[in-house]
PDB file of C-alpha atoms in Angstrom:
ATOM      1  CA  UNK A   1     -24.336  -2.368  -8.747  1.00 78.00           C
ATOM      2  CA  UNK A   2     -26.977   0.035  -7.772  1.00 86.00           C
ATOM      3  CA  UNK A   3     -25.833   3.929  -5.183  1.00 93.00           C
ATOM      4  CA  UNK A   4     -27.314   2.331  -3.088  1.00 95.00           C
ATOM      5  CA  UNK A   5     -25.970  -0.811  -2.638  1.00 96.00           C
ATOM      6  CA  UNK A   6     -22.637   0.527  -2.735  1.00 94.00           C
ATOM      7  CA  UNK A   7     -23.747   3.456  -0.267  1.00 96.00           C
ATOM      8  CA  UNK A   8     -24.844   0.368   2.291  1.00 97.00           C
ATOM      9  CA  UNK A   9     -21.622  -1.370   1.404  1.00 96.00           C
ATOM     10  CA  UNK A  10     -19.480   1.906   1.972  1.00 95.00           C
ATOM     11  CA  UNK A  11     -20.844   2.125   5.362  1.00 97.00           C
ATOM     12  CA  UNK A  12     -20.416  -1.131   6.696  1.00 97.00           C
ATOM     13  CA  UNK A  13     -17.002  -0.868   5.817  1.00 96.00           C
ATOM     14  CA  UNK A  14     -16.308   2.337   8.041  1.00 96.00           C
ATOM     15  CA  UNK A  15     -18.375   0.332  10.697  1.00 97.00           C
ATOM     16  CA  UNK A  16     -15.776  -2.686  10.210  1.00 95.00           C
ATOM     17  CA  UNK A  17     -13.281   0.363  10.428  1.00 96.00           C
ATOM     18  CA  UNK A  18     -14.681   1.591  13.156  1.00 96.00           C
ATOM     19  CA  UNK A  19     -14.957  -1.757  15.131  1.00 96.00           C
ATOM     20  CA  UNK A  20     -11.024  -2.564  14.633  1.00 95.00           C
ATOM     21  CA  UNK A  21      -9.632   0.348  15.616  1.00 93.00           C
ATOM     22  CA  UNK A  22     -12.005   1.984  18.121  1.00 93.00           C
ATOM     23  CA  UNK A  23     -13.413  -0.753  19.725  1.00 95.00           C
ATOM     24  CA  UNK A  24     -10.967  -3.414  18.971  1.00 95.00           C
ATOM     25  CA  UNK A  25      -7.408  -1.883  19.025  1.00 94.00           C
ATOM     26  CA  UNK A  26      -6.161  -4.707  21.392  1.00 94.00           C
ATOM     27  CA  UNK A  27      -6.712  -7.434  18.601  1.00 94.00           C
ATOM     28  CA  UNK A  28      -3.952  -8.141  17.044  1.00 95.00           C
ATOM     29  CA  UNK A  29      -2.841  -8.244  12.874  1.00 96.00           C
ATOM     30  CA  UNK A  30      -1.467 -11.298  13.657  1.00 96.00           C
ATOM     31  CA  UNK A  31      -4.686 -12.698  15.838  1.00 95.00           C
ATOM     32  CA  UNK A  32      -6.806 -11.347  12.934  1.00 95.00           C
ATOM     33  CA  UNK A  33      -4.386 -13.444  10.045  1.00 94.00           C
ATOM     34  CA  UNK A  34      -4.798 -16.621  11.957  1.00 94.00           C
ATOM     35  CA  UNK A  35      -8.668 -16.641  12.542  1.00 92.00           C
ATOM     36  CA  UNK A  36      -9.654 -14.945   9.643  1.00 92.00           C
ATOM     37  CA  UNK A  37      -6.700 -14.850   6.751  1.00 91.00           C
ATOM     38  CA  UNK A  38      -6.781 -11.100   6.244  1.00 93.00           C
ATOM     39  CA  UNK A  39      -5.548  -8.201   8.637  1.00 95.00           C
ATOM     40  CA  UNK A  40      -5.813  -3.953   8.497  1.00 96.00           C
ATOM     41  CA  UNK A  41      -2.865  -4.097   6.576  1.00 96.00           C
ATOM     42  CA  UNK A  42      -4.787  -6.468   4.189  1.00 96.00           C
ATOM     43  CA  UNK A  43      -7.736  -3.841   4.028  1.00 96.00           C
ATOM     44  CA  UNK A  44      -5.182  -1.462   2.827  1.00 97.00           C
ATOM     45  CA  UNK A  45      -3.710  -2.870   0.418  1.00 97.00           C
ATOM     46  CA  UNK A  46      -7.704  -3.744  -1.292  1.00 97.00           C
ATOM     47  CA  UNK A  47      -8.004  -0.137  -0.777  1.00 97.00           C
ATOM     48  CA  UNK A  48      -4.647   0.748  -2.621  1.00 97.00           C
ATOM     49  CA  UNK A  49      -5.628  -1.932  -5.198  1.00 97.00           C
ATOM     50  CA  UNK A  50      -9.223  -0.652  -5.685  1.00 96.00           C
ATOM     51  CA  UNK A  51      -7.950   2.919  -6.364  1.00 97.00           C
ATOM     52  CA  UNK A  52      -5.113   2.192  -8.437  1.00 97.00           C
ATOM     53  CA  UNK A  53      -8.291   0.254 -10.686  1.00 97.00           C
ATOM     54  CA  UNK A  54      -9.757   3.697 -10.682  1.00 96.00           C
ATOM     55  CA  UNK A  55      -6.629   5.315 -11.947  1.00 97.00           C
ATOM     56  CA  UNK A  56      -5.960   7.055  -8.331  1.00 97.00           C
ATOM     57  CA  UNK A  57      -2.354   7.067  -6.929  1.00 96.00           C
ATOM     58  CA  UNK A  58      -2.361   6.181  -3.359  1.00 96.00           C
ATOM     59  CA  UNK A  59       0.885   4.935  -1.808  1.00 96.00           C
ATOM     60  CA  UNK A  60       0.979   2.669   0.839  1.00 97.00           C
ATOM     61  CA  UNK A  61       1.477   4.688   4.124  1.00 97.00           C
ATOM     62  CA  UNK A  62      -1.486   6.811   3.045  1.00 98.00           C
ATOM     63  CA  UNK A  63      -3.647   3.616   2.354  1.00 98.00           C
ATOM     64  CA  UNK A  64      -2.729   2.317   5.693  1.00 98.00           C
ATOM     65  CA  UNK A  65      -2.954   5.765   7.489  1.00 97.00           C
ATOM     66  CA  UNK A  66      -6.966   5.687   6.005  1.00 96.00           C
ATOM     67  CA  UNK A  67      -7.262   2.384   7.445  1.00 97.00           C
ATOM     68  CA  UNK A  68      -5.714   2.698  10.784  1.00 96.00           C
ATOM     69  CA  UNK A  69      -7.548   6.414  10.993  1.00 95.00           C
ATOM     70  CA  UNK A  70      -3.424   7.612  12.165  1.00 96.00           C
ATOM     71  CA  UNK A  71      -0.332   6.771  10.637  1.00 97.00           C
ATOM     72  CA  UNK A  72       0.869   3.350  11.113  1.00 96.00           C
ATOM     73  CA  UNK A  73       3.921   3.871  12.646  1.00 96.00           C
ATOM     74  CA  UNK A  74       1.223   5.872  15.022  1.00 97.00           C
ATOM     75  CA  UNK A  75      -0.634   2.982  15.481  1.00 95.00           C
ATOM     76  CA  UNK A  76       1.733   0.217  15.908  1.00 95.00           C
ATOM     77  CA  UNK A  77       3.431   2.240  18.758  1.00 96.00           C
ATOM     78  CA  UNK A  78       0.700   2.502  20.791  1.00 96.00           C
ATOM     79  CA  UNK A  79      -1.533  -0.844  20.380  1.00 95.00           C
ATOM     80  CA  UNK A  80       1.185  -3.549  18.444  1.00 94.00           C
ATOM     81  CA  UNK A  81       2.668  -5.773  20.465  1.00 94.00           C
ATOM     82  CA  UNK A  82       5.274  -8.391  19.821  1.00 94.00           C
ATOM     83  CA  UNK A  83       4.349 -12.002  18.582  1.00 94.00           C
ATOM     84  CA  UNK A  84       4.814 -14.437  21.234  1.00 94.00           C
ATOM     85  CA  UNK A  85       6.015 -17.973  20.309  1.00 95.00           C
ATOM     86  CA  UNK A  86       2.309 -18.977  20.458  1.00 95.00           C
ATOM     87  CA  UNK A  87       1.214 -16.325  17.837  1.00 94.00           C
ATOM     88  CA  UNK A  88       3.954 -16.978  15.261  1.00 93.00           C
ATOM     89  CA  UNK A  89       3.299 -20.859  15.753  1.00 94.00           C
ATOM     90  CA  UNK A  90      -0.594 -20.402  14.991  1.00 94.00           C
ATOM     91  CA  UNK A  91       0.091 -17.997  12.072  1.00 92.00           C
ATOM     92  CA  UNK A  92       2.969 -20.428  10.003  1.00 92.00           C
ATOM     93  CA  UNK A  93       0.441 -22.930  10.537  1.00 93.00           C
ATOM     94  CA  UNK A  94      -2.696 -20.922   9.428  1.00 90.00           C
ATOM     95  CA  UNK A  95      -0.434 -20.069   6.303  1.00 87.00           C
ATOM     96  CA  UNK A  96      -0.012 -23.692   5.685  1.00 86.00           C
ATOM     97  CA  UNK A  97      -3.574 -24.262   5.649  1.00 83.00           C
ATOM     98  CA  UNK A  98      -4.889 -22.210   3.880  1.00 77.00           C
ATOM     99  CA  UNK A  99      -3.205 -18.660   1.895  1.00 63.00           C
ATOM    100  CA  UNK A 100      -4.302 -15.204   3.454  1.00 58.00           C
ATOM    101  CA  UNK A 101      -6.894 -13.440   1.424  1.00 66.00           C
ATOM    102  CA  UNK A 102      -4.795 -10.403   0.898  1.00 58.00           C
TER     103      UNK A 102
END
């Protein structure tokens, strides 16, 4: 892989970043699991995985805090809200169709 194609690859990931949680805090983890099999906490743990590959210790609440640009406990408090029945229907079945990607 050549700088630069990581460079371009590095920087649509802070613009995926960037979409989520600045323009897109209303969407849910859950929402997010059922369309597309993978949430922010998803991202996190790839990020966790891909420096533990590189010999870097990262726990989890820092992975996630570099994800959600806060602490999660941050973030869940002021955009998570509850499953409804609807969500938690759509998700078991999304799991039965196919596994998340995380």
């Amino acid at each position: 892989m050549t700088d630069t194609t990581t460079e371009l690859e590095a920087a649509a990931f802070r613009r995926l970043l960037q979409h989520l949680n600045g323009h897109r805090p209303d969407v849910q983890n859950i929402d997010l699991m059922i369309l597309a099999g993978f949430c922010r906490n998803c991202l996190a743990d790839w990020y966790r995985e891909a420096a533990a590959g590189r010999g870097i210790a990262l726990d989890k609440d820092a992975a996630r805090e570099r994800i959600y640009g806060m602490p999660f406990a941050e973030w869940k408090a002021r955009h998570q809200r509850e499953a409804t029945p609807a969500q938690l229907a759509a998700f078991e079945a999304a799991q039965r169709a196919q596994p998340p990607a995380g």
